[in-house]
């Protein structure tokens, strides 16, 4: 009988514990005159004109990892481009060609075993980042400063 009532007793206890933890861990309210209290050297730097733009590619990239002529896993990536200001429109105009070039690099990386094992280590992702940047610069010019791997996940069966 007690085993049937136990879940109904534990739910309110869990909710109460969660609410108590939220109240206990809540940060203190900000001071009324926080700007005056913070010295200038601690204040975050203001953004300057001419800083880089970040252009997110519209869709994720899905890369099959093939082993023994079968798909062993899938890698899903989200990419963004770090560009000079004002390049956003051009990136989106050339996105189909850019996606094709990125997919070629990603497929080559997968075929060389780049997504096997500990695929998030810098010694494996570093060369991939360089290759993606080179392809982006070939398509859009030197105003592309970097290609950022925003999300990456491998789904094994």
XYZ file of C-alpha atoms in Angstrom:
157
model
C 0.000 0.000 0.000
C 2.799 2.384 0.925
C 4.591 1.667 -2.383
C 1.518 2.933 -4.277
C 1.330 6.159 -2.221
C 5.067 6.866 -2.273
C 5.089 8.616 -5.708
C 2.249 10.904 -4.584
C 4.190 11.810 -1.450
C 7.495 12.382 -3.237
C 6.127 14.735 -5.920
C 5.161 17.552 -3.496
C 8.424 17.029 -1.615
C 10.409 17.363 -4.875
C 8.508 20.491 -5.907
C 9.084 22.050 -2.516
C 12.795 21.206 -2.601
C 13.126 22.671 -6.110
C 11.347 25.889 -5.118
C 13.480 26.183 -2.002
C 16.668 25.705 -4.016
C 15.536 28.336 -6.532
C 14.915 30.878 -3.780
C 18.193 30.033 -2.037
C 20.269 30.203 -5.247
C 18.594 33.322 -6.659
C 21.184 36.071 -7.319
C 20.852 39.262 -5.283
C 18.929 42.105 -6.934
C 21.124 44.604 -8.814
C 22.125 47.771 -7.009
C 20.100 50.837 -7.953
C 23.126 52.726 -9.198
C 25.211 49.857 -10.554
C 26.953 52.038 -13.174
C 28.254 54.440 -10.570
C 29.425 51.568 -8.359
C 31.408 49.840 -11.121
C 34.717 51.369 -12.137
C 35.255 52.086 -15.832
C 37.952 49.417 -16.114
C 35.453 46.700 -15.156
C 32.648 47.813 -17.495
C 32.293 45.664 -20.636
C 33.786 47.235 -23.735
C 31.332 48.892 -26.078
C 31.022 47.454 -29.545
C 32.885 49.384 -32.164
C 31.829 49.977 -35.722
C 33.786 47.751 -38.026
C 33.643 44.663 -35.819
C 32.972 41.319 -37.449
C 29.497 40.066 -38.322
C 28.397 36.493 -37.658
C 26.277 34.931 -40.370
C 24.539 31.678 -39.437
C 24.039 29.177 -42.223
C 20.313 28.534 -42.619
C 20.300 24.750 -42.234
C 22.375 22.137 -40.473
C 24.782 19.872 -42.328
C 24.156 16.124 -42.034
C 27.192 14.007 -42.845
C 27.034 10.192 -43.091
C 30.006 8.310 -41.660
C 30.485 5.184 -43.766
C 32.170 2.031 -42.525
C 32.361 -1.183 -44.556
C 29.992 0.221 -47.191
C 27.298 0.962 -44.593
C 26.316 4.140 -42.785
C 27.824 3.684 -39.321
C 26.688 7.036 -37.894
C 25.518 10.521 -38.787
C 27.233 13.770 -37.844
C 25.113 16.912 -37.621
C 26.827 20.314 -37.740
C 25.708 23.921 -37.559
C 28.064 26.493 -39.032
C 28.363 30.266 -38.877
C 30.678 32.566 -40.794
C 32.676 35.328 -39.140
C 32.824 38.064 -41.772
C 33.619 41.694 -42.296
C 30.596 43.965 -41.795
C 28.146 44.167 -44.668
C 28.777 40.712 -46.137
C 25.594 39.074 -44.808
C 23.531 39.635 -47.976
C 26.285 38.274 -50.203
C 26.642 35.160 -48.014
C 22.943 34.388 -48.351
C 22.993 35.034 -52.115
C 25.834 32.528 -52.546
C 24.623 30.065 -49.901
C 23.797 27.158 -52.267
C 27.302 27.230 -53.763
C 28.852 27.712 -50.322
C 26.870 24.783 -48.857
C 28.006 22.561 -51.718
C 31.645 23.487 -51.107
C 31.260 22.919 -47.343
C 29.654 19.515 -47.943
C 32.595 18.455 -50.117
C 35.011 19.336 -47.302
C 32.833 17.626 -44.686
C 32.453 14.441 -46.771
C 36.224 14.312 -47.328
C 36.782 14.782 -43.590
C 34.365 11.936 -42.829
C 35.982 9.652 -45.435
C 39.419 10.256 -43.892
C 38.105 9.162 -40.473
C 37.812 12.667 -39.040
C 34.498 11.889 -37.353
C 35.596 8.550 -35.881
C 36.538 8.097 -32.223
C 37.114 11.308 -30.260
C 36.089 13.514 -33.155
C 35.804 16.725 -31.093
C 39.509 16.867 -30.222
C 41.284 19.908 -31.611
C 43.745 17.809 -33.616
C 40.759 16.530 -35.635
C 38.597 19.673 -35.726
C 41.486 22.096 -36.350
C 42.231 20.919 -39.898
C 38.487 20.833 -40.629
C 38.107 24.469 -39.526
C 41.051 25.503 -41.723
C 39.636 23.664 -44.754
C 36.168 25.201 -44.246
C 37.675 28.701 -43.949
C 39.752 28.224 -47.113
C 36.686 27.107 -49.073
C 34.614 30.022 -47.752
C 37.360 32.488 -48.712
C 37.574 30.936 -52.172
C 33.818 31.484 -52.633
C 33.421 34.874 -50.906
C 36.882 36.407 -50.642
C 39.159 37.344 -47.757
C 36.317 39.176 -45.971
C 35.444 35.779 -44.474
C 37.642 35.633 -41.396
C 36.589 32.296 -39.958
C 34.070 29.459 -40.138
C 32.702 28.614 -36.705
C 31.445 25.164 -35.766
C 28.514 26.234 -33.617
C 27.015 22.788 -32.918
C 28.281 19.301 -33.595
C 26.821 15.917 -32.689
C 27.341 12.346 -33.838
C 24.460 9.890 -33.752
C 25.547 6.277 -33.587
C 23.039 3.437 -34.099
